[in-house]
mmCIF file of C-alpha atoms in Angstrom:
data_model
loop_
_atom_site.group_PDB
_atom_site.id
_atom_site.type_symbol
_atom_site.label_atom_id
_atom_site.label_comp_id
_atom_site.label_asym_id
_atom_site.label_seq_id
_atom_site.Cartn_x
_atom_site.Cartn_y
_atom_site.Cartn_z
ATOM 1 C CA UNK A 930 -67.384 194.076 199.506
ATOM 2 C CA UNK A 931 -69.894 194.968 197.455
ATOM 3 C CA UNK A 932 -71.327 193.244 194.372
ATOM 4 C CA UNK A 933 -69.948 195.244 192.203
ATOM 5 C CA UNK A 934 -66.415 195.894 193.108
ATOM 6 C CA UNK A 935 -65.918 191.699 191.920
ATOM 7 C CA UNK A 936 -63.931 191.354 189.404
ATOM 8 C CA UNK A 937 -65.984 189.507 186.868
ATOM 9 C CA UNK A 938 -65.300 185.892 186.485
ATOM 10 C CA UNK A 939 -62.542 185.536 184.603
ATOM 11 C CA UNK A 940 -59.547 183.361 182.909
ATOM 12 C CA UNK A 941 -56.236 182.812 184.482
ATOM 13 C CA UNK A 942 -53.263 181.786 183.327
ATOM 14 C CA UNK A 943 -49.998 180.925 185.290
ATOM 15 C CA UNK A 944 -46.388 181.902 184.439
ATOM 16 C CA UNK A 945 -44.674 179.511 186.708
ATOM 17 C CA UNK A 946 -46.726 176.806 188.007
ATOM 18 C CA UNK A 947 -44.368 176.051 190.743
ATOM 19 C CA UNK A 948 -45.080 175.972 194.480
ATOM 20 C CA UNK A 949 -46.656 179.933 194.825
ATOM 21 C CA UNK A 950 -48.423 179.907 191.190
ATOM 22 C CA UNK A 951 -49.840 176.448 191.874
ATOM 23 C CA UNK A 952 -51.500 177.220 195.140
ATOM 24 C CA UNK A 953 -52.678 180.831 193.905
ATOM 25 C CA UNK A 954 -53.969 179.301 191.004
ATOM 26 C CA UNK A 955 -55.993 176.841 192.826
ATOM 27 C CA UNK A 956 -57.290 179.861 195.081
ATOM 28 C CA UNK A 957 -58.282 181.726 192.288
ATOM 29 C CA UNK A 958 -60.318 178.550 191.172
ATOM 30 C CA UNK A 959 -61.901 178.091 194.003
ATOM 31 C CA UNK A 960 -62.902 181.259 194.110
ATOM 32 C CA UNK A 961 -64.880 180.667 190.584
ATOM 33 C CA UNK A 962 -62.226 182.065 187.962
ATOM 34 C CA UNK A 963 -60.841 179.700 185.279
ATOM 35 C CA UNK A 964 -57.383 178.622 185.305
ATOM 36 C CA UNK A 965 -57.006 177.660 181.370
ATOM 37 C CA UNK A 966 -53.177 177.897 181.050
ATOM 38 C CA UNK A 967 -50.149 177.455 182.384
ATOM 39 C CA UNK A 968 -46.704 177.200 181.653
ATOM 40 C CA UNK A 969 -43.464 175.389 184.135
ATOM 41 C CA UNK A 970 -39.898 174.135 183.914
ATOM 42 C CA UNK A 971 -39.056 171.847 186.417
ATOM 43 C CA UNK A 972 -40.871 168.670 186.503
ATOM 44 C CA UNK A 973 -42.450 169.403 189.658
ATOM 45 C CA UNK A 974 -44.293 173.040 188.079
ATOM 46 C CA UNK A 975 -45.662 170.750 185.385
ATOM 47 C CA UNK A 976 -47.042 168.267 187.652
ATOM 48 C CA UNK A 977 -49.002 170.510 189.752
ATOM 49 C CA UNK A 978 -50.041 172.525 186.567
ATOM 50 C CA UNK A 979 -51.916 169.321 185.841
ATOM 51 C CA UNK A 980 -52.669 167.637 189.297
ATOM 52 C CA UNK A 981 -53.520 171.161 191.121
ATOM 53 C CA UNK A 982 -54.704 173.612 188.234
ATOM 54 C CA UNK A 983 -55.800 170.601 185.738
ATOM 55 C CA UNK A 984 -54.285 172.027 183.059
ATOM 56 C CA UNK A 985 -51.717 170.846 180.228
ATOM 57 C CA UNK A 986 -48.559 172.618 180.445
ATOM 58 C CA UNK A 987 -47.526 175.295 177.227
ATOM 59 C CA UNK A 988 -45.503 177.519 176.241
ATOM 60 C CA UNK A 989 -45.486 181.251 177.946
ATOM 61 C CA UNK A 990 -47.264 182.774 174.821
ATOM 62 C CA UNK A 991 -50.021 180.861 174.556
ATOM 63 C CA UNK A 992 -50.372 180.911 178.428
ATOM 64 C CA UNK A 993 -50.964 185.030 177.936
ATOM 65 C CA UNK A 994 -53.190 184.510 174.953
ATOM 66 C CA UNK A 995 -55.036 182.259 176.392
ATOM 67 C CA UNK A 996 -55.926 184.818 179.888
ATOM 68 C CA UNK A 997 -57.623 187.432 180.847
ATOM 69 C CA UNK A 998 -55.680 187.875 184.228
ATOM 70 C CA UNK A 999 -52.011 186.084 184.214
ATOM 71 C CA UNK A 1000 -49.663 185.253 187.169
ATOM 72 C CA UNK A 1001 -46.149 185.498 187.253
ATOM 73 C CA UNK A 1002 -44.829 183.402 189.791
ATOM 74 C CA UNK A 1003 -41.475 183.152 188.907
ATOM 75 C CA UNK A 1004 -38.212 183.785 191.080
ATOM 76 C CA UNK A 1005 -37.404 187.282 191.798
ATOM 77 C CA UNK A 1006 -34.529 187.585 189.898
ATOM 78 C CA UNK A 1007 -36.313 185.825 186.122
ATOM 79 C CA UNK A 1008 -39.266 188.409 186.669
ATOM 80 C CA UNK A 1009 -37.814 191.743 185.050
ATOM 81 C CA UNK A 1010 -36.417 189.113 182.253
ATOM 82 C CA UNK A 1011 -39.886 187.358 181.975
ATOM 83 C CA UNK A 1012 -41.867 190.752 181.682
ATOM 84 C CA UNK A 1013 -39.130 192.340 179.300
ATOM 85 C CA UNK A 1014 -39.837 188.964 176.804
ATOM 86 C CA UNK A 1015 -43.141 189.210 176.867
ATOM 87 C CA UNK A 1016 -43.507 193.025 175.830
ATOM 88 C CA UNK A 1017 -40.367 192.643 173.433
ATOM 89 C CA UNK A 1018 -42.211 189.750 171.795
ATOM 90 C CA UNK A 1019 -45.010 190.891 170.547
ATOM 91 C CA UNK A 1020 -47.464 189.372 172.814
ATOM 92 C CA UNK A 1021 -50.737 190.792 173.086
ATOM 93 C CA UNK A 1022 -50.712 192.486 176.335
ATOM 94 C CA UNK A 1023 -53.906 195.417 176.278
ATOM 95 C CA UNK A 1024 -56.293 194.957 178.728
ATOM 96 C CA UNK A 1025 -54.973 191.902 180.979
ATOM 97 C CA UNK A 1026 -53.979 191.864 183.881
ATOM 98 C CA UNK A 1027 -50.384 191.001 184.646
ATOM 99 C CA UNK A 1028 -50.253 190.176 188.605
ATOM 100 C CA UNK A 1029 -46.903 189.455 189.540
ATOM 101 C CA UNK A 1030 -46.319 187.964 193.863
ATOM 102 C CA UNK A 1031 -42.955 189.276 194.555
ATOM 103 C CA UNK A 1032 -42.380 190.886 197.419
ATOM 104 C CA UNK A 1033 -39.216 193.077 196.786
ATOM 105 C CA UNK A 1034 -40.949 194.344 192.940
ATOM 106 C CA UNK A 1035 -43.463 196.667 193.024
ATOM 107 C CA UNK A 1036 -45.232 197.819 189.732
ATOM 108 C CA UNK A 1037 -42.145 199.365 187.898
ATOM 109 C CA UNK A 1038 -40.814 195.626 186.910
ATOM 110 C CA UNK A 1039 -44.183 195.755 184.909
ATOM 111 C CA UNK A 1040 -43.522 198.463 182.944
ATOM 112 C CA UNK A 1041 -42.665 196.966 180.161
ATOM 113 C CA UNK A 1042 -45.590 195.216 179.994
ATOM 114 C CA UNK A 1043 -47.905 198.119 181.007
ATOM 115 C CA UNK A 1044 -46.278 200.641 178.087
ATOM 116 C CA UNK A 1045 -48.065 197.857 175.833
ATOM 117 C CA UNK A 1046 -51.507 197.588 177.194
ATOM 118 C CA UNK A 1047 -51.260 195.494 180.517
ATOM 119 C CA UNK A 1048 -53.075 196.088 183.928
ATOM 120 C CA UNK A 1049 -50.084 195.852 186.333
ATOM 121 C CA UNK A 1050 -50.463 194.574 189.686
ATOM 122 C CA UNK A 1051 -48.365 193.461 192.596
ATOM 123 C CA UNK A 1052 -49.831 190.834 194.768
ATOM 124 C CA UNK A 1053 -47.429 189.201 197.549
ATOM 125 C CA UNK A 1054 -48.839 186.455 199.791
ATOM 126 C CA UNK A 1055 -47.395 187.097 203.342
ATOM 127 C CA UNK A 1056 -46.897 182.491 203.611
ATOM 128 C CA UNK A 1057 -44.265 180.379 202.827
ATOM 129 C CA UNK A 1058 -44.808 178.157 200.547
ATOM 130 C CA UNK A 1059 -43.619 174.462 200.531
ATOM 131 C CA UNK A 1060 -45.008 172.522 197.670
ATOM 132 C CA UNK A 1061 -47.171 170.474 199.874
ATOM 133 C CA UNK A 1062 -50.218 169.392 199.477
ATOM 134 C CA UNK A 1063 -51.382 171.841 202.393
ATOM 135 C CA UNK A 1064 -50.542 175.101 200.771
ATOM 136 C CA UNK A 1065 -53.484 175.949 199.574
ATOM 137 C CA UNK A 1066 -55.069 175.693 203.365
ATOM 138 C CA UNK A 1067 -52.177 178.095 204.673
ATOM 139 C CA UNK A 1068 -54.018 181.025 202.020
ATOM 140 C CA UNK A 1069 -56.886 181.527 204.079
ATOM 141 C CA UNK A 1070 -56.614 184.273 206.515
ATOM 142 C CA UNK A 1071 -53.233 185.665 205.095
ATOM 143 C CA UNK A 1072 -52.477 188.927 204.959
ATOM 144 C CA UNK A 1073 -50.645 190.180 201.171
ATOM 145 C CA UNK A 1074 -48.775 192.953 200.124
ATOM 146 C CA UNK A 1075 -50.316 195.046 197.539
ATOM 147 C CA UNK A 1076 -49.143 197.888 195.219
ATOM 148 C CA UNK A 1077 -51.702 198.515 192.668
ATOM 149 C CA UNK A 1078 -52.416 202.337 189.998
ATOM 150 C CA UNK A 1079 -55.478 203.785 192.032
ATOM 151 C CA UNK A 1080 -57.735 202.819 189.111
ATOM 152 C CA UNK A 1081 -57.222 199.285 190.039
ATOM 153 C CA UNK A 1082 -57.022 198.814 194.060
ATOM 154 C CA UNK A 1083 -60.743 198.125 193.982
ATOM 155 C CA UNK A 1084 -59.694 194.799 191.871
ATOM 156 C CA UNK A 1085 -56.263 194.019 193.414
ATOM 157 C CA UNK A 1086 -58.565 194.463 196.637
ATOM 158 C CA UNK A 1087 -61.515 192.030 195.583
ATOM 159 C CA UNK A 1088 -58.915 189.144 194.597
ATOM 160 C CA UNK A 1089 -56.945 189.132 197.749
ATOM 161 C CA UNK A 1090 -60.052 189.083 199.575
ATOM 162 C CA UNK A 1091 -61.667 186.446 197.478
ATOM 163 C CA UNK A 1092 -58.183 184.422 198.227
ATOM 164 C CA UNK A 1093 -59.532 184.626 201.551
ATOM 165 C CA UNK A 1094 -56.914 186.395 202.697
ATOM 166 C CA UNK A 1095 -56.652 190.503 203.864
ATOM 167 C CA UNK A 1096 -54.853 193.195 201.492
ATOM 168 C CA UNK A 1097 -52.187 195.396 203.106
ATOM 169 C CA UNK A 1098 -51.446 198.560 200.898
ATOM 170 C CA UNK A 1099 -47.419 198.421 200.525
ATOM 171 C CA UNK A 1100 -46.135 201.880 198.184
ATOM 172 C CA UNK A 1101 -43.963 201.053 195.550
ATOM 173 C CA UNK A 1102 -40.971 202.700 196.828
ATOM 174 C CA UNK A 1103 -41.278 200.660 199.827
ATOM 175 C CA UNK A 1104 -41.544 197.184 198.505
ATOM 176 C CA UNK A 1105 -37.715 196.055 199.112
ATOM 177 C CA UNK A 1106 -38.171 197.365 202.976
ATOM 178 C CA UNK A 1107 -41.304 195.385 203.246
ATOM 179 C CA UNK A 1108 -39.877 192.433 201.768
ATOM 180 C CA UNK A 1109 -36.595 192.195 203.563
ATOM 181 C CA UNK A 1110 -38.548 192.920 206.753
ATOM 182 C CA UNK A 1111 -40.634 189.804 206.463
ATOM 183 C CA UNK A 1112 -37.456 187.880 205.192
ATOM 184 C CA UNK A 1113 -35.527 188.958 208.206
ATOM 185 C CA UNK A 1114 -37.995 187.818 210.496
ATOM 186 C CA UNK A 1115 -39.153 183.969 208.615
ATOM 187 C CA UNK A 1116 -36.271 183.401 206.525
ATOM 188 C CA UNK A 1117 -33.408 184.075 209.043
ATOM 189 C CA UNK A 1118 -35.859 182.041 211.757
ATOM 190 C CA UNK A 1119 -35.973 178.832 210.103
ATOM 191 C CA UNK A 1120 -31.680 179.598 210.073
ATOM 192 C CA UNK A 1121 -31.460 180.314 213.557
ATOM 193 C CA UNK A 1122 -33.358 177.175 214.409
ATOM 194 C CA UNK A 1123 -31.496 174.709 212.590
ATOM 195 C CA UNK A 1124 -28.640 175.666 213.651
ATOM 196 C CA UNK A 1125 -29.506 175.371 217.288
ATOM 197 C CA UNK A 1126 -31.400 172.119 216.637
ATOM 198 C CA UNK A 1127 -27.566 171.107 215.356
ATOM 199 C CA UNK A 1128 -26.030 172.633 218.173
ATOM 200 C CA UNK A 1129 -28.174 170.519 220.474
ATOM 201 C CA UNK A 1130 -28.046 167.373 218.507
ATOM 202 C CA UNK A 1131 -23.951 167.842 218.613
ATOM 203 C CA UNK A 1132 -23.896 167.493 222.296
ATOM 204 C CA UNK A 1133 -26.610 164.676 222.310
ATOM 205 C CA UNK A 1134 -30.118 165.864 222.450
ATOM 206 C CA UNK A 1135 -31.655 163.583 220.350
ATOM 207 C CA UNK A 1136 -34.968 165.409 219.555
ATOM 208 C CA UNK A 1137 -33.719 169.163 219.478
ATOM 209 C CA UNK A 1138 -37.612 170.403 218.310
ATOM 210 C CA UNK A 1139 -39.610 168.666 221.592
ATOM 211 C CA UNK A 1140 -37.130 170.833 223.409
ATOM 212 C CA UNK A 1141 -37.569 173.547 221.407
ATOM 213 C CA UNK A 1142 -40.977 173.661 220.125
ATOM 214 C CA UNK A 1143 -42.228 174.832 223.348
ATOM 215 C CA UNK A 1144 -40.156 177.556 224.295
ATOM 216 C CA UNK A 1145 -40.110 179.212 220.866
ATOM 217 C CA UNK A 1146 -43.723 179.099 220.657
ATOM 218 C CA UNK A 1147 -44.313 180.898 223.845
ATOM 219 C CA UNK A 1148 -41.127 183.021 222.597
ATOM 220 C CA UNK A 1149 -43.359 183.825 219.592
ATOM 221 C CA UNK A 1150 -46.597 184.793 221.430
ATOM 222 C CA UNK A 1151 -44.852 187.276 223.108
ATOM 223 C CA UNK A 1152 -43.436 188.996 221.250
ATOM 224 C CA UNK A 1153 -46.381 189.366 218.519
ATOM 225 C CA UNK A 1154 -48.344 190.776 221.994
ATOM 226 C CA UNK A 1155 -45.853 192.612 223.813
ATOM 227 C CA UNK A 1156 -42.978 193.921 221.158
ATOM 228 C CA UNK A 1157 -39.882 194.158 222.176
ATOM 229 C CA UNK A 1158 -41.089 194.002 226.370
ATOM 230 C CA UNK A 1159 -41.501 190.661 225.519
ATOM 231 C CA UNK A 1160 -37.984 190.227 225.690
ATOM 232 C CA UNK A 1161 -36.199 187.614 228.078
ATOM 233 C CA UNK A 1162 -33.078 185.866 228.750
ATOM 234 C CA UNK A 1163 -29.077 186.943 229.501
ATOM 235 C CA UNK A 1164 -28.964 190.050 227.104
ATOM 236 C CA UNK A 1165 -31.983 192.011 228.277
ATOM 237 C CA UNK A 1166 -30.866 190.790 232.116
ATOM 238 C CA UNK A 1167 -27.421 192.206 231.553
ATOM 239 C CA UNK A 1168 -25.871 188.939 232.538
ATOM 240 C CA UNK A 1169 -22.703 189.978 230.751
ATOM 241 C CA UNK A 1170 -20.852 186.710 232.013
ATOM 242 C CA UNK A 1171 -23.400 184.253 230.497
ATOM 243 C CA UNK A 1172 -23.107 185.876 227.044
ATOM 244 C CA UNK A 1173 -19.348 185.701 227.453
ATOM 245 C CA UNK A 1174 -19.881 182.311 227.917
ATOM 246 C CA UNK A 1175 -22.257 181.806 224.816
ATOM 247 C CA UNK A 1176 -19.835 183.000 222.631
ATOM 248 C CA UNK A 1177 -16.123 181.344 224.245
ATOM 249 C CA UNK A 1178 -18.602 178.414 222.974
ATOM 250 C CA UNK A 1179 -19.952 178.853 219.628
ATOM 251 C CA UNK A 1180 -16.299 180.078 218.871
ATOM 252 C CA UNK A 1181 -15.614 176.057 219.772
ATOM 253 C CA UNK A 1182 -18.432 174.621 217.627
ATOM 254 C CA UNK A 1183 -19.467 176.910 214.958
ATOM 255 C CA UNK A 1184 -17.433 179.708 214.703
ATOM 256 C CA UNK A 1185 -20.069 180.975 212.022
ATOM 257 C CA UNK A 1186 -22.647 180.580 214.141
ATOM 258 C CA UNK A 1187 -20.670 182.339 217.146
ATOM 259 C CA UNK A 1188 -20.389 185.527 214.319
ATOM 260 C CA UNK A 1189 -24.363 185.782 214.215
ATOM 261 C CA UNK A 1190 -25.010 185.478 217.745
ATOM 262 C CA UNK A 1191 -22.855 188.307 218.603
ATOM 263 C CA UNK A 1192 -24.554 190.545 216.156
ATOM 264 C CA UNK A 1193 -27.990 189.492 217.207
ATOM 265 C CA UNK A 1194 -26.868 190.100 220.419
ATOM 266 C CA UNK A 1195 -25.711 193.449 219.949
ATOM 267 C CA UNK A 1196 -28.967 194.166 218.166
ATOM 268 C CA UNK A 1197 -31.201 192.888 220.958
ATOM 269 C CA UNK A 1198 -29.146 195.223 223.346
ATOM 270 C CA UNK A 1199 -29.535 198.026 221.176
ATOM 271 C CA UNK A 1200 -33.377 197.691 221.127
ATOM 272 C CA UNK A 1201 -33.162 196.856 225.054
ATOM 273 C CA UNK A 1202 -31.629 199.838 226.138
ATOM 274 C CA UNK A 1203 -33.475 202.150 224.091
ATOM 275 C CA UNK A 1204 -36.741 200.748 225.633
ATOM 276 C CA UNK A 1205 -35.376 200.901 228.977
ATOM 277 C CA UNK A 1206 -35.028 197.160 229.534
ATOM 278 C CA UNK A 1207 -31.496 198.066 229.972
ATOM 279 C CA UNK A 1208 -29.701 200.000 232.200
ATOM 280 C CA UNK A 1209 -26.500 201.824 230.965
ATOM 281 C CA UNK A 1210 -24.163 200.216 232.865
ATOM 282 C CA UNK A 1211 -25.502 196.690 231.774
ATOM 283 C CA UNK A 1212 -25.203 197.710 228.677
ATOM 284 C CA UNK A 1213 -21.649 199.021 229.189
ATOM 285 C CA UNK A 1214 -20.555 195.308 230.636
ATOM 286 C CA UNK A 1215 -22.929 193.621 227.846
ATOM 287 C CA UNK A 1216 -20.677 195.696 225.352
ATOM 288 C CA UNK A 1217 -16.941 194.473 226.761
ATOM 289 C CA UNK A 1218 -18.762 191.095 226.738
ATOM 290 C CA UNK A 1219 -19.416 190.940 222.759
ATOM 291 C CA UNK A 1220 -16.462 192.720 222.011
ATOM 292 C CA UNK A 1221 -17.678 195.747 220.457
ATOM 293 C CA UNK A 1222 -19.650 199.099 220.403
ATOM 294 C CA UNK A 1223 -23.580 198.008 220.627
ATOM 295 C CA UNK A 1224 -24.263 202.143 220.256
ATOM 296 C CA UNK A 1225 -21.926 202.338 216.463
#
């Protein structure tokens, strides 16, 4: 990046100093910008906005006069509300920059904002976020989302990277795709794998994640190398009987549970057979198995 596609140093402000705006905040510090304001509700937002961004916690307003580049970081759902006050109030919007880190919003949610004077950006770190200390370690490296008017990619571009992490250009219209896609894939995990650790612990494996620490890492490997070839175990064999058997089972302990495996399971058949993992006829027996039509 060259010297002059940096954004100059500038002032940040934080809309939301919870566990996202916190850490980005701290980035953005390190990275030689000034965090001068922010605002939070919960007791926890205000105590990083001092401890992390060493700032006193205000009021929204003064949090937008006070910056030159201010970050929402507020739940999904509050962020057309929070963009709608600020434009309906008044607030001074020309010439900042209003970065927002939802995934699912791209730049319409700013409009508001931008039909007043605002630079609108859309800046989604690809991390989950925990409010520990060690968030602002997990930045580095990261890949984010990025929807940004052409006039301002070179500065949506130069922040990420200065973030240390690695911009991804993500068009508006498909922001709630992207986002669900990365959703699917974390969110649902962390789902899956408690309830198995449960599962496990219910029949008196006392530490479910030694057992299955290993096997999803290696799980995880390959299928980030290989796709969908990657693939093992009873579905992708065709051992019809032994999915039977999964799901007489889960219908015992967790009938919820037993509801989610079989469409998972019908989805990893799907994606089988139409590599060629799976023959037709395993697929046929796979299908009587789970009870339904893997093709509809």
């Amino acid at each position: 990046m060259d010297a002059g596609d940096r954004p100059a140093r500038l002032t940040v402000g934080v809309l939301g100093a919870g566990k996202v705006g916190s850490a980005l905040g701290a980035a953005l510090a390190q990275a030689g910008h000034r965090v001068v304001a922010a605002s939070g509700v919960s007791d926890n937002s205000q105590r990083w906005a001092a401890d992390r961004l060493g700032v006193t916690p205000c009021q929204p307003d003064e949090v937008v006069a006070a910056a030159q580049l201010v970050l929402l970081t507020v739940p999904d759902d509050a962020l057309p509300h929070l963009v709608s006050g600020l434009a309906g109030t008044g607030a001074d919007l020309r010439g900042k920059m209003l970065v927002h880190t939802s995934g699912a919003y791209g730049l319409s949610v700013l409009d508001p904002a931008a039909g007043a004077g605002a630079l609108p950006l859309a800046l989604h770190p690809v991390m989950t976020f925990t409010g520990r200390d060690d968030d602002l370690n997990k930045l580095t490296g990261i890949s984010y989302g990025v929807t940004a008017p052409e006039m301002l990619r070179p500065v949506a571009e130069a922040l990420v990277i200065e973030m240390g992490g690695e911009p991804v250009w993500i068009d508006d219209d498909d922001r709630p795709l992207y986002h669900a896609a990365l959703a699917n894939a974390a969110n649902h995990m962390v789902t899956l794998i408690a309830e198995s650790s449960d599962l496990l612990r219910g029949i008196g494996v006392e530490h479910p994640g030694r057992m299955l620490g290993p096997l999803l890492g290696a799980a995880l490997d390959n299928v980030l190398r290989l796709g969908i070839a990657g693939l093992t175990g009873p579905v992708v064999r065709g051992d019809a009987g032994t999915v039977r058997k999964h799901v007489d089972a889960l219908i015992l302990a967790a009938p919820e549970a037993a509801d989610a495996y079989v469409a998972l399971a019908r989805l990893t058949a799907d994606r089988a057979l139409a590599a060629g993992l799976l023959k037709p006829e395993e697929a046929e027996r796979l299908l009587d198995a789970l009870g339904g039509n893997i093709w509809t």
